[in-house]
Structure formats: structure tokens, C-alpha cells
mmCIF file of C-alpha atoms and ligand atoms in Angstrom:
data_model
loop_
_atom_site.group_PDB
_atom_site.id
_atom_site.type_symbol
_atom_site.label_atom_id
_atom_site.label_comp_id
_atom_site.label_asym_id
_atom_site.label_seq_id
_atom_site.Cartn_x
_atom_site.Cartn_y
_atom_site.Cartn_z
ATOM 1 C CA MET A 1 53.580 35.207 21.800
ATOM 2 C CA LYS A 2 52.962 32.101 20.272
ATOM 3 C CA ILE A 3 54.285 28.985 22.187
ATOM 4 C CA LYS A 4 54.991 25.832 20.656
ATOM 5 C CA LEU A 5 56.684 22.625 22.719
ATOM 6 C CA GLU A 6 57.902 20.116 20.262
ATOM 7 C CA ARG A 7 58.525 16.519 21.618
ATOM 8 C CA ILE A 8 59.143 17.788 25.244
ATOM 9 C CA SER A 9 60.296 15.397 27.912
ATOM 10 C CA LYS A 10 61.149 15.318 31.161
ATOM 11 C CA ALA A 11 62.917 12.638 33.060
ATOM 12 C CA TYR A 12 64.117 12.655 36.995
ATOM 13 C CA HIS A 13 66.359 9.816 37.505
ATOM 14 C CA HIS A 14 65.529 8.094 34.390
ATOM 15 C CA ASN A 15 61.547 8.179 35.462
ATOM 16 C CA PHE A 16 59.601 9.832 32.442
ATOM 17 C CA VAL A 17 57.143 12.819 34.160
ATOM 18 C CA VAL A 18 56.368 14.560 31.297
ATOM 19 C CA LYS A 19 56.980 12.410 27.864
ATOM 20 C CA ASP A 20 56.993 13.698 24.206
ATOM 21 C CA VAL A 21 54.459 16.808 24.616
ATOM 22 C CA THR A 22 53.946 18.177 21.287
ATOM 23 C CA LEU A 23 51.685 21.402 21.368
ATOM 24 C CA VAL A 24 51.372 24.889 20.388
ATOM 25 C CA ILE A 25 49.842 27.749 21.989
ATOM 26 C CA ASN A 26 48.923 30.450 20.060
ATOM 27 C CA SER A 27 49.146 34.032 20.407
ATOM 28 C CA GLY A 28 46.801 35.241 22.954
ATOM 29 C CA GLU A 29 44.937 31.694 23.316
ATOM 30 C CA PHE A 30 44.060 30.948 26.724
ATOM 31 C CA LEU A 31 45.191 27.279 26.835
ATOM 32 C CA VAL A 32 44.376 25.110 30.471
ATOM 33 C CA VAL A 33 46.584 22.036 30.830
ATOM 34 C CA LEU A 34 44.211 19.445 33.043
ATOM 35 C CA GLY A 35 44.928 16.486 34.493
ATOM 36 C CA PRO A 36 44.952 14.154 37.965
ATOM 37 C CA SER A 37 47.849 14.913 40.448
ATOM 38 C CA GLY A 38 50.925 13.698 39.412
ATOM 39 C CA SER A 39 50.285 13.901 35.703
ATOM 40 C CA GLY A 40 53.654 15.984 34.891
ATOM 41 C CA LYS A 41 51.249 19.628 34.523
ATOM 42 C CA SER A 42 53.515 21.381 36.973
ATOM 43 C CA THR A 43 56.496 20.299 35.299
ATOM 44 C CA THR A 44 55.521 21.070 31.587
ATOM 45 C CA LEU A 45 54.707 24.828 32.979
ATOM 46 C CA HIS A 46 58.091 25.149 34.674
ATOM 47 C CA MET A 47 59.907 24.039 31.692
ATOM 48 C CA LEU A 48 57.978 26.699 29.750
ATOM 49 C CA ALA A 49 59.223 29.278 32.418
ATOM 50 C CA GLY A 50 63.149 28.210 32.578
ATOM 51 C CA LEU A 51 62.825 26.788 36.039
ATOM 52 C CA GLU A 52 63.468 23.625 34.523
ATOM 53 C CA THR A 53 65.431 22.311 31.575
ATOM 54 C CA PRO A 54 63.437 19.749 29.071
ATOM 55 C CA SER A 55 65.596 16.417 29.050
ATOM 56 C CA SER A 56 64.902 16.416 25.349
ATOM 57 C CA GLY A 57 62.984 18.331 22.776
ATOM 58 C CA THR A 58 62.452 22.053 22.112
ATOM 59 C CA ILE A 59 60.460 24.725 23.301
ATOM 60 C CA PHE A 60 59.764 28.067 21.312
ATOM 61 C CA PHE A 61 58.675 31.296 21.810
ATOM 62 C CA ASP A 62 57.651 32.851 18.490
ATOM 63 C CA ASP A 63 60.202 31.629 16.216
ATOM 64 C CA GLY A 64 63.061 31.495 18.955
ATOM 65 C CA MET A 65 64.071 28.576 20.764
ATOM 66 C CA VAL A 66 64.158 28.938 24.343
ATOM 67 C CA ASN A 67 65.288 25.827 26.224
ATOM 68 C CA ASN A 68 68.436 27.691 27.954
ATOM 69 C CA LEU A 69 66.952 31.028 28.137
ATOM 70 C CA PRO A 70 67.065 31.958 32.145
ATOM 71 C CA PRO A 71 63.656 32.653 33.938
ATOM 72 C CA GLY A 72 64.183 36.700 33.768
ATOM 73 C CA LYS A 73 64.590 36.681 30.355
ATOM 74 C CA ARG A 74 61.629 34.755 29.306
ATOM 75 C CA ASP A 75 59.422 38.057 29.752
ATOM 76 C CA VAL A 76 56.685 35.590 31.492
ATOM 77 C CA ALA A 77 54.933 36.783 34.607
ATOM 78 C CA MET A 78 53.735 33.179 36.799
ATOM 79 C CA VAL A 79 51.669 32.336 39.736
ATOM 80 C CA PHE A 80 52.143 29.207 41.552
ATOM 81 C CA GLN A 81 50.445 27.009 43.474
ATOM 82 C CA SER A 82 52.736 28.202 46.881
ATOM 83 C CA TYR A 83 51.942 31.885 46.684
ATOM 84 C CA ALA A 84 55.567 33.306 47.737
ATOM 85 C CA LEU A 85 54.701 36.742 48.977
ATOM 86 C CA TYR A 86 57.132 39.078 50.525
ATOM 87 C CA PRO A 87 56.514 38.415 54.338
ATOM 88 C CA HIS A 88 58.418 42.057 54.853
ATOM 89 C CA MET A 89 55.984 43.854 52.811
ATOM 90 C CA LYS A 90 52.156 45.372 52.691
ATOM 91 C CA VAL A 91 50.039 43.690 50.397
ATOM 92 C CA TYR A 92 50.252 47.500 48.642
ATOM 93 C CA ASP A 93 54.420 46.830 47.851
ATOM 94 C CA ASN A 94 53.808 42.907 47.081
ATOM 95 C CA ILE A 95 51.767 43.815 44.211
ATOM 96 C CA ALA A 96 53.993 46.800 43.078
ATOM 97 C CA PHE A 97 57.220 44.835 43.442
ATOM 98 C CA PRO A 98 57.377 43.899 39.739
ATOM 99 C CA LEU A 99 56.462 47.461 38.483
ATOM 100 C CA LYS A 100 58.948 49.252 40.937
ATOM 101 C CA ILE A 101 61.454 47.320 39.002
ATOM 102 C CA ARG A 102 60.711 48.099 36.043
ATOM 103 C CA LYS A 103 59.874 51.522 37.340
ATOM 104 C CA GLU A 104 56.409 51.793 35.491
ATOM 105 C CA LYS A 105 54.448 55.146 35.418
ATOM 106 C CA ASP A 106 51.149 55.263 36.309
ATOM 107 C CA ALA A 107 51.729 52.399 38.702
ATOM 108 C CA ASP A 108 49.171 53.186 41.750
ATOM 109 C CA LYS A 109 46.540 53.564 39.279
ATOM 110 C CA LYS A 110 47.717 49.921 38.017
ATOM 111 C CA ILE A 111 47.866 48.597 41.284
ATOM 112 C CA SER A 112 44.634 49.639 42.777
ATOM 113 C CA ASN A 113 42.598 48.793 39.665
ATOM 114 C CA THR A 114 44.312 45.369 40.185
ATOM 115 C CA ALA A 115 43.593 45.245 43.883
ATOM 116 C CA ALA A 116 40.001 46.198 43.573
ATOM 117 C CA LEU A 117 39.226 43.314 40.642
ATOM 118 C CA LEU A 118 40.379 40.953 42.833
ATOM 119 C CA GLY A 119 38.524 42.277 46.157
ATOM 120 C CA LEU A 120 41.940 43.329 47.758
ATOM 121 C CA THR A 121 41.570 47.056 48.362
ATOM 122 C CA ALA A 122 40.471 46.909 52.172
ATOM 123 C CA LEU A 123 43.659 44.906 52.232
ATOM 124 C CA LEU A 124 46.313 47.035 50.761
ATOM 125 C CA GLN A 125 47.946 48.108 53.955
ATOM 126 C CA LYS A 126 47.988 44.463 55.771
ATOM 127 C CA TYR A 127 51.213 42.498 55.915
ATOM 128 C CA PRO A 128 50.876 38.418 54.252
ATOM 129 C CA LYS A 129 50.793 36.921 57.618
ATOM 130 C CA GLU A 130 47.484 39.066 58.598
ATOM 131 C CA LEU A 131 46.029 37.448 55.473
ATOM 132 C CA SER A 132 43.853 34.163 55.026
ATOM 133 C CA GLY A 133 45.238 31.451 52.215
ATOM 134 C CA GLY A 134 42.812 32.525 49.791
ATOM 135 C CA GLU A 135 43.375 36.459 50.151
ATOM 136 C CA ARG A 136 47.414 35.712 49.388
ATOM 137 C CA GLN A 137 46.486 33.703 46.939
ATOM 138 C CA ARG A 138 44.517 36.747 45.308
ATOM 139 C CA VAL A 139 47.861 39.117 46.078
ATOM 140 C CA ALA A 140 49.905 36.596 44.193
ATOM 141 C CA LEU A 141 47.345 36.690 41.279
ATOM 142 C CA ALA A 142 47.518 40.121 41.426
ATOM 143 C CA ARG A 143 51.418 41.007 41.555
ATOM 144 C CA ALA A 144 51.279 39.044 38.104
ATOM 145 C CA LEU A 145 48.283 40.669 36.129
ATOM 146 C CA VAL A 146 49.644 44.014 36.973
ATOM 147 C CA ARG A 147 52.369 43.497 34.562
ATOM 148 C CA ASN A 148 51.785 43.470 30.854
ATOM 149 C CA PRO A 149 54.109 40.076 30.291
ATOM 150 C CA GLN A 150 54.339 38.655 26.521
ATOM 151 C CA VAL A 151 52.947 35.089 28.583
ATOM 152 C CA PHE A 152 51.038 34.325 31.831
ATOM 153 C CA LEU A 153 52.003 31.282 33.210
ATOM 154 C CA MET A 154 49.548 30.104 36.316
ATOM 155 C CA ASP A 155 49.322 26.910 38.191
ATOM 156 C CA GLU A 156 46.842 26.168 40.217
ATOM 157 C CA PRO A 157 46.017 29.640 41.118
ATOM 158 C CA LEU A 158 42.324 29.841 42.469
ATOM 159 C CA SER A 159 43.004 26.647 44.287
ATOM 160 C CA ASN A 160 42.820 28.304 47.862
ATOM 161 C CA LEU A 161 39.693 30.081 47.071
ATOM 162 C CA ASP A 162 36.218 29.550 48.279
ATOM 163 C CA ALA A 163 33.749 28.281 45.835
ATOM 164 C CA ARG A 164 31.893 32.173 45.779
ATOM 165 C CA LEU A 165 35.299 33.880 45.436
ATOM 166 C CA ARG A 166 36.570 31.114 42.834
ATOM 167 C CA LEU A 167 33.985 31.631 40.335
ATOM 168 C CA SER A 168 34.076 35.646 40.434
ATOM 169 C CA ALA A 169 37.435 35.283 40.065
ATOM 170 C CA ARG A 170 37.421 33.075 37.144
ATOM 171 C CA GLY A 171 35.293 35.485 35.451
ATOM 172 C CA GLU A 172 37.675 38.692 36.327
ATOM 173 C CA LEU A 173 41.067 36.308 35.320
ATOM 174 C CA LYS A 174 39.125 35.226 31.487
ATOM 175 C CA LYS A 175 37.708 38.932 31.133
ATOM 176 C CA LEU A 176 41.589 40.284 31.620
ATOM 177 C CA GLN A 177 43.306 38.117 29.860
ATOM 178 C CA ARG A 178 40.733 38.677 27.050
ATOM 179 C CA ASP A 179 40.635 42.170 27.308
ATOM 180 C CA ARG A 180 44.551 42.090 26.868
ATOM 181 C CA ASN A 181 45.027 39.466 24.630
ATOM 182 C CA ILE A 182 48.075 37.893 26.802
ATOM 183 C CA THR A 183 49.153 34.206 26.013
ATOM 184 C CA THR A 184 48.280 32.266 28.856
ATOM 185 C CA VAL A 185 48.600 28.622 30.287
ATOM 186 C CA TYR A 186 46.759 27.968 32.975
ATOM 187 C CA VAL A 187 46.966 24.255 34.915
ATOM 188 C CA THR A 188 44.710 22.942 36.980
ATOM 189 C CA HIS A 189 43.425 19.629 38.215
ATOM 190 C CA ASP A 190 39.711 21.037 38.216
ATOM 191 C CA GLN A 191 37.670 20.228 35.192
ATOM 192 C CA THR A 192 35.029 23.140 35.687
ATOM 193 C CA GLU A 193 38.202 25.635 35.723
ATOM 194 C CA ALA A 194 39.566 23.904 32.697
ATOM 195 C CA LEU A 195 36.084 23.845 30.799
ATOM 196 C CA THR A 196 35.045 27.172 31.718
ATOM 197 C CA LEU A 197 38.583 29.078 31.302
ATOM 198 C CA GLY A 198 39.632 27.843 28.237
ATOM 199 C CA ASP A 199 39.795 28.648 24.855
ATOM 200 C CA ARG A 200 41.203 25.284 24.410
ATOM 201 C CA VAL A 201 42.099 22.244 27.030
ATOM 202 C CA ALA A 202 45.054 20.258 26.853
ATOM 203 C CA VAL A 203 44.629 17.296 29.026
ATOM 204 C CA MET A 204 47.336 15.393 30.676
ATOM 205 C CA ASP A 205 47.643 11.887 32.064
ATOM 206 C CA LYS A 206 50.840 10.267 33.262
ATOM 207 C CA GLY A 207 53.287 12.757 31.718
ATOM 208 C CA ARG A 208 51.390 12.575 28.084
ATOM 209 C CA LEU A 209 48.886 14.726 26.351
ATOM 210 C CA GLN A 210 45.618 12.419 26.295
ATOM 211 C CA GLN A 211 43.741 15.123 24.065
ATOM 212 C CA VAL A 212 43.678 18.763 22.789
ATOM 213 C CA GLY A 213 40.764 20.737 22.200
ATOM 214 C CA THR A 214 38.180 23.189 22.832
ATOM 215 C CA PRO A 215 36.055 22.454 25.878
ATOM 216 C CA ASN A 216 32.929 21.282 23.722
ATOM 217 C CA GLU A 217 35.086 18.899 21.645
ATOM 218 C CA ILE A 218 36.980 17.385 24.795
ATOM 219 C CA TYR A 219 33.576 16.949 26.346
ATOM 220 C CA GLN A 220 31.361 16.015 23.260
ATOM 221 C CA LYS A 221 34.256 13.755 21.451
ATOM 222 C CA PRO A 222 36.411 12.040 23.949
ATOM 223 C CA GLN A 223 39.675 10.603 22.169
ATOM 224 C CA ASN A 224 39.933 7.929 24.640
ATOM 225 C CA THR A 225 38.461 6.408 27.845
ATOM 226 C CA PHE A 226 40.758 8.389 30.089
ATOM 227 C CA VAL A 227 39.390 11.618 28.687
ATOM 228 C CA ALA A 228 35.708 10.323 28.794
ATOM 229 C CA GLY A 229 36.405 9.073 32.643
ATOM 230 C CA PHE A 230 37.930 12.222 34.063
ATOM 231 C CA ILE A 231 35.751 15.073 32.605
ATOM 232 C CA GLY A 232 32.106 15.561 33.328
ATOM 233 C CA THR A 233 30.346 14.944 36.966
ATOM 234 C CA PRO A 234 29.907 12.516 37.259
ATOM 235 C CA PRO A 235 31.909 10.892 34.480
ATOM 236 C CA MET A 236 31.061 8.800 31.645
ATOM 237 C CA ASN A 237 29.286 5.736 32.213
ATOM 238 C CA MET A 238 31.273 3.115 30.377
ATOM 239 C CA ILE A 239 30.295 -0.959 30.214
ATOM 240 C CA THR A 240 32.725 -3.409 28.117
ATOM 241 C CA ILE A 241 30.950 -5.375 25.476
ATOM 242 C CA LYS A 242 30.490 -7.812 23.172
ATOM 243 C CA PRO A 243 28.081 -7.875 19.996
ATOM 244 C CA CYS A 244 26.238 -10.416 19.368
ATOM 245 C CA GLY A 245 23.965 -10.336 16.113
ATOM 246 C CA ASN A 246 23.019 -7.337 14.614
ATOM 247 C CA ARG A 247 21.374 -5.603 17.435
ATOM 248 C CA SER A 248 22.261 -7.199 20.327
ATOM 249 C CA PHE A 249 25.394 -7.224 22.789
ATOM 250 C CA VAL A 250 26.588 -9.058 25.988
ATOM 251 C CA SER A 251 28.109 -7.991 28.817
ATOM 252 C CA GLY A 252 28.940 -10.267 31.746
ATOM 253 C CA GLU A 253 25.843 -12.495 31.016
ATOM 254 C CA THR A 254 23.220 -10.337 30.571
ATOM 255 C CA THR A 255 21.937 -9.594 26.975
ATOM 256 C CA PHE A 256 20.792 -6.487 25.170
ATOM 257 C CA GLU A 257 18.826 -5.090 22.723
ATOM 258 C CA PHE A 258 20.133 -1.934 20.946
ATOM 259 C CA PRO A 259 17.778 -0.150 19.154
ATOM 260 C CA THR A 260 19.765 0.403 15.934
ATOM 261 C CA PRO A 261 22.363 -1.830 14.292
ATOM 262 C CA LEU A 262 25.071 -1.537 16.214
ATOM 263 C CA PRO A 263 27.928 0.500 14.940
ATOM 264 C CA VAL A 264 30.735 -1.859 15.839
ATOM 265 C CA LYS A 265 31.366 -5.591 15.036
ATOM 266 C CA THR A 266 34.215 -6.354 17.659
ATOM 267 C CA ASN A 267 34.492 -6.364 21.341
ATOM 268 C CA CYS A 268 34.502 -2.536 22.603
ATOM 269 C CA ILE A 269 33.613 -0.185 25.554
ATOM 270 C CA LEU A 270 30.276 1.354 25.064
ATOM 271 C CA GLY A 271 30.156 5.070 26.858
ATOM 272 C CA ILE A 272 26.863 7.273 27.758
ATOM 273 C CA ARG A 273 26.967 10.214 29.510
ATOM 274 C CA PRO A 274 24.772 10.269 32.930
ATOM 275 C CA GLU A 275 22.546 12.909 31.277
ATOM 276 C CA LYS A 276 21.809 11.335 28.222
ATOM 277 C CA LEU A 277 20.433 8.488 30.196
ATOM 278 C CA THR A 278 16.397 8.355 30.771
ATOM 279 C CA VAL A 279 15.127 6.074 33.851
ATOM 280 C CA VAL A 280 11.891 4.731 32.905
ATOM 281 C CA PRO A 281 9.175 2.236 34.473
ATOM 282 C CA ALA A 282 10.776 -1.633 34.767
ATOM 283 C CA ASN A 283 8.039 -2.689 32.814
ATOM 284 C CA GLU A 284 8.706 -0.268 29.431
ATOM 285 C CA PRO A 285 10.776 -1.418 26.872
ATOM 286 C CA SER A 286 14.168 -0.355 27.950
ATOM 287 C CA LEU A 287 17.945 -1.052 27.354
ATOM 288 C CA ILE A 288 19.289 -1.730 30.465
ATOM 289 C CA PRO A 289 17.710 -3.099 33.822
ATOM 290 C CA GLY A 290 18.734 -1.580 36.929
ATOM 291 C CA LEU A 291 17.846 -1.034 40.524
ATOM 292 C CA ILE A 292 18.308 2.414 42.186
ATOM 293 C CA GLU A 293 20.361 2.135 45.193
ATOM 294 C CA TYR A 294 21.191 5.561 46.051
ATOM 295 C CA VAL A 295 19.706 9.549 44.749
ATOM 296 C CA GLU A 296 21.800 12.700 45.397
ATOM 297 C CA TYR A 297 19.363 15.283 45.388
ATOM 298 C CA LEU A 298 20.951 18.349 44.519
ATOM 299 C CA GLY A 299 18.270 20.880 44.224
ATOM 300 C CA HIS A 300 18.434 21.464 40.580
ATOM 301 C CA GLU A 301 19.037 18.543 39.264
ATOM 302 C CA SER A 302 19.437 14.607 40.945
ATOM 303 C CA ILE A 303 21.923 12.061 40.586
ATOM 304 C CA SER A 304 20.815 8.313 40.570
ATOM 305 C CA HIS A 305 23.087 5.329 41.277
ATOM 306 C CA VAL A 306 21.630 2.847 39.319
ATOM 307 C CA LYS A 307 22.843 -0.914 39.833
ATOM 308 C CA ILE A 308 22.740 -2.456 36.516
ATOM 309 C CA ALA A 309 22.812 -6.157 35.701
ATOM 310 C CA SER A 310 26.431 -6.765 35.493
ATOM 311 C CA HIS A 311 27.519 -5.629 38.926
ATOM 312 C CA MET A 312 27.987 -2.140 38.014
ATOM 313 C CA THR A 313 26.833 1.297 39.418
ATOM 314 C CA TRP A 314 25.811 3.612 36.435
ATOM 315 C CA TYR A 315 24.864 7.221 36.980
ATOM 316 C CA VAL A 316 21.957 9.285 36.042
ATOM 317 C CA LYS A 317 21.516 12.711 35.894
ATOM 318 C CA ASP A 318 18.341 13.958 35.689
ATOM 319 C CA THR A 319 16.020 16.836 36.772
ATOM 320 C CA THR A 320 12.740 15.085 37.613
ATOM 321 C CA GLU A 321 12.233 13.630 40.785
ATOM 322 C CA ARG A 322 10.726 10.405 39.769
ATOM 323 C CA THR A 323 13.167 7.991 40.799
ATOM 324 C CA ARG A 324 13.005 6.519 44.416
ATOM 325 C CA VAL A 325 15.599 4.052 46.195
ATOM 326 C CA GLY A 326 14.971 0.455 45.953
ATOM 327 C CA GLU A 327 13.174 1.034 42.484
ATOM 328 C CA LEU A 328 13.403 -1.693 39.463
ATOM 329 C CA VAL A 329 13.897 0.973 36.623
ATOM 330 C CA GLY A 330 15.173 0.621 33.104
ATOM 331 C CA LEU A 331 17.664 2.882 31.633
ATOM 332 C CA LYS A 332 17.170 4.581 27.983
ATOM 333 C CA PHE A 333 19.414 6.032 25.933
ATOM 334 C CA LEU A 334 19.698 7.261 21.870
ATOM 335 C CA PRO A 335 21.936 5.759 19.881
ATOM 336 C CA GLU A 336 23.227 9.042 18.849
ATOM 337 C CA ASP A 337 24.528 9.469 22.309
ATOM 338 C CA THR A 338 26.586 6.643 22.655
ATOM 339 C CA HIS A 339 30.718 6.772 22.589
ATOM 340 C CA TRP A 340 32.547 3.879 21.178
ATOM 341 C CA PHE A 341 36.110 2.939 22.820
ATOM 342 C CA ASP A 342 38.643 -0.023 21.526
ATOM 343 C CA PRO A 343 38.794 -2.102 24.779
ATOM 344 C CA VAL A 344 42.460 -2.539 24.647
ATOM 345 C CA ARG A 345 43.659 0.724 24.027
ATOM 346 C CA GLY A 346 40.888 2.765 25.043
ATOM 347 C CA GLU A 347 40.981 4.813 21.815
ATOM 348 C CA ARG A 348 37.450 6.271 20.236
ATOM 349 C CA ILE A 349 36.679 3.988 17.579
ATOM 350 C CA ALA A 350 33.552 4.827 16.238
ATOM 351 C CA ASN A 351 30.989 8.082 16.599
HETATM 352 P P1 ADP B 1 51.116 17.819 38.385
HETATM 353 O O1 ADP B 1 51.598 19.345 38.681
HETATM 354 O O2 ADP B 1 50.446 17.239 37.669
HETATM 355 O O3 ADP B 1 50.629 17.359 39.750
HETATM 356 P P2 ADP B 1 54.239 17.355 38.775
HETATM 357 O O4 ADP B 1 54.656 17.950 37.424
HETATM 358 O O5 ADP B 1 54.456 18.396 39.831
HETATM 359 O O6 ADP B 1 52.517 16.916 38.419
HETATM 360 O O7 ADP B 1 54.763 15.724 38.770
HETATM 361 C C1 ADP B 1 54.562 15.053 38.087
HETATM 362 C C2 ADP B 1 55.909 13.605 38.486
HETATM 363 O O8 ADP B 1 57.024 14.238 38.971
HETATM 364 C C3 ADP B 1 55.378 13.510 40.044
HETATM 365 O O9 ADP B 1 55.122 11.906 40.286
HETATM 366 C C4 ADP B 1 56.447 13.911 40.858
HETATM 367 O O10 ADP B 1 56.611 13.384 41.999
HETATM 368 C C5 ADP B 1 57.635 14.016 39.967
HETATM 369 N N1 ADP B 1 58.752 14.977 40.265
HETATM 370 C C6 ADP B 1 58.452 16.581 39.915
HETATM 371 N N2 ADP B 1 59.167 17.199 40.235
HETATM 372 C C7 ADP B 1 60.182 15.889 40.649
HETATM 373 C C8 ADP B 1 61.853 16.504 41.116
HETATM 374 N N3 ADP B 1 62.375 17.759 41.110
HETATM 375 N N4 ADP B 1 62.452 15.523 41.339
HETATM 376 C C9 ADP B 1 61.685 14.180 40.948
HETATM 377 N N5 ADP B 1 60.535 13.817 40.817
HETATM 378 C C10 ADP B 1 60.029 14.953 40.698
HETATM 379 MG MG1 MG B 2 51.246 20.538 40.076
#
């Protein structure tokens, strides 16, 4: 099933919480909607499910307009943030419920397979109140996955799982969706989920679509400073600069020398990812001088917090153990690793 949103908006009391969203989700695609809390992700998903009606715009499932089609007629399976299970039914019957009402064959086999996939086999005879939050969430996921709908709609379905379970659940979910080729819209505020699960990622902020692209495109070519700052841990380092001369720029009261002619001639925002910066001793020629204020040791890598000249902290991610707190250093980068944005609108302007 192909899904198309055409200029979809939703307002509550004249306040737009979703504004002018146009998006095509291809048949069989796993699309992740990523954004901070309150950005309008759940509202968008609810409109696809038929639980909310758009204030304006059109939603198509394949070629049919579904704006006013009730949820039960859309053949979608939903998993919500708040995993409402039937409290009086055992886990097995909760998972079986969507099959029972459809009188499916092989129900028992499907249920045990899905339960096994999500590590629920030992819990099938328990009641929801006997389960942890993470276990309940997996039951809710199983109840959706046991079906074979045209569309999966999932709203932060892994948010209550611990880190290890989340990793395995991500793997299972992705495998299952790929095997069955069911169009999936998956909402999350977690960039790791978005980058690992999505065929494409749609980034939202303040009700508006900021960028739609493959995980690689979103990471390598963020279209604006919001996407650049939202994706990546730590996020992209950014600094507002004023070019002066062919190769030098000013930020605050400090002048920096760029290694090649600057690709921009007007005021702009320069961005560099933490893993694209190299720390060199202060006496080596470098682009940006700084003071190491703090180093987070993460085992396989460290994140250094470097106070740069203009009262700003930049993050450097590296795998060496050279950097020490209190050291004066220089930060080096390659011109091809820079991102340039318009200082007013925040849009990508070069590279
Ligand atoms: P997200 O899922 O990205 O966190 P939501 O779609 O849940 O965001 O909400 C977007 C905004 O819309 C929030 O500011 C929220 O308070 C508001 N909102 C959601 N539902 C309603 C409603 N029924 N009435 C009024 N405001 C709502
Ligand atoms: Mg939400």
C-alpha cells in the first residue's frame, strides 16, 4: 500500500500542530518520522490511522482518498505509546485477539512464532498486570505483528524496553517488516531508532517537515541547522562566522584561517561534526584554538568538550586517549567536512 499525504495540516483551537505536510510513503517502505517531543508526530500518525481528521489536506491510501474513512476500514495495525492491553485476558489471548475476530487459520502457530520472536513465550499464560512495562509493550507489539495488515503504524513502540532488548527488538522488527514487505510508518524521538530502522527518515519540528531522506542523506547532508543539530550524538558543532578576505573568517573577536578559499562570501553558519575534528597540540598550525574542559571516556571513544575562543563549547569525538583536561589545543578539520548554512533561515547553502 502506498500512502500519500498532500498538504496535511491539523489545528487545535486555531493552533497548528501539524502544518502543510506533503509526503509519499512507498509501498513496502519503512518510513520513520523523527522529531522532538511535541513536534506533531503522533498527531500525524493518528491522522493516518483515522483517529484524527485533518483540518485541511488529503490523505491517500493507494489512489483512494481516506480522510473520512474510519480506522476499522483502513486495514492498519497500530502500536501506540500507551500500550492498552485487555486486562482480563492472558497474554496469549491479547495477542490472539486480532486473529480471533478475523477467524484466521494457523492462529496458534502464528501466535507462538510472534511470541518467540519477541521473547514472550514464557509469559503467554500471564495477565498484563503481572508484567513489567517493557513486557507489556512487547505484547502490544506482538498483537500488531501477528496480523498481516496493509499498513503498520507504530508510535514509539520500543520506548519502554531496556537498551539490550531494544537492540534485539529493533533487529526483529526490521527483519519482520522486510520479509513481509508491509508499508510501515514508525514514530520516534530517538535518532538511533530512526537511522537504524528507516529506509527513509522524515524529520519534523514544530509541526513542519524539515527533511525527508535516507538515513545517510539526513546525516551527511542536513538541509538546515535544525536537522544538523538534532541528529548526531553529540550534535554538529556550529558557529556563526563572517568571511573577511579570501581564506579568513571572524567569529566574535577572533580571526581564523581556513585551509582553502572559503566557499561562501557572506555571513553564515559553519558546521562540523564532532568526529570530523582532530585535536592537535596548540603549537601546531590549526584552525581553531581551544581549551579542553572535560573528557567523557566511553570505552571505544571519548568525547572532549573544548572551549573555543568565542565562549563556545565544541565537541570532539575521537578514539585516541591523547587529550587531557586543562590542555590548550588546536582543532583541525578538512574543508570537505564542513557544512554551510544561511545565518537567518538556517538553510543549507553550500557543499
Ligand atoms: P509528538 O508526538 O511529536 O510529541 P503530538 O503530535 O502528540 O507531538 O503533539 C503535537 C502538539 O499538539 C503538542 O503541542 C500537543 O500538546 C498538541 N496536541 C495534541 N493533541 C491535542 C489535542 N487533542 N488538543 C489540543 N492539543 C493537542
Ligand atoms: Mg507522540
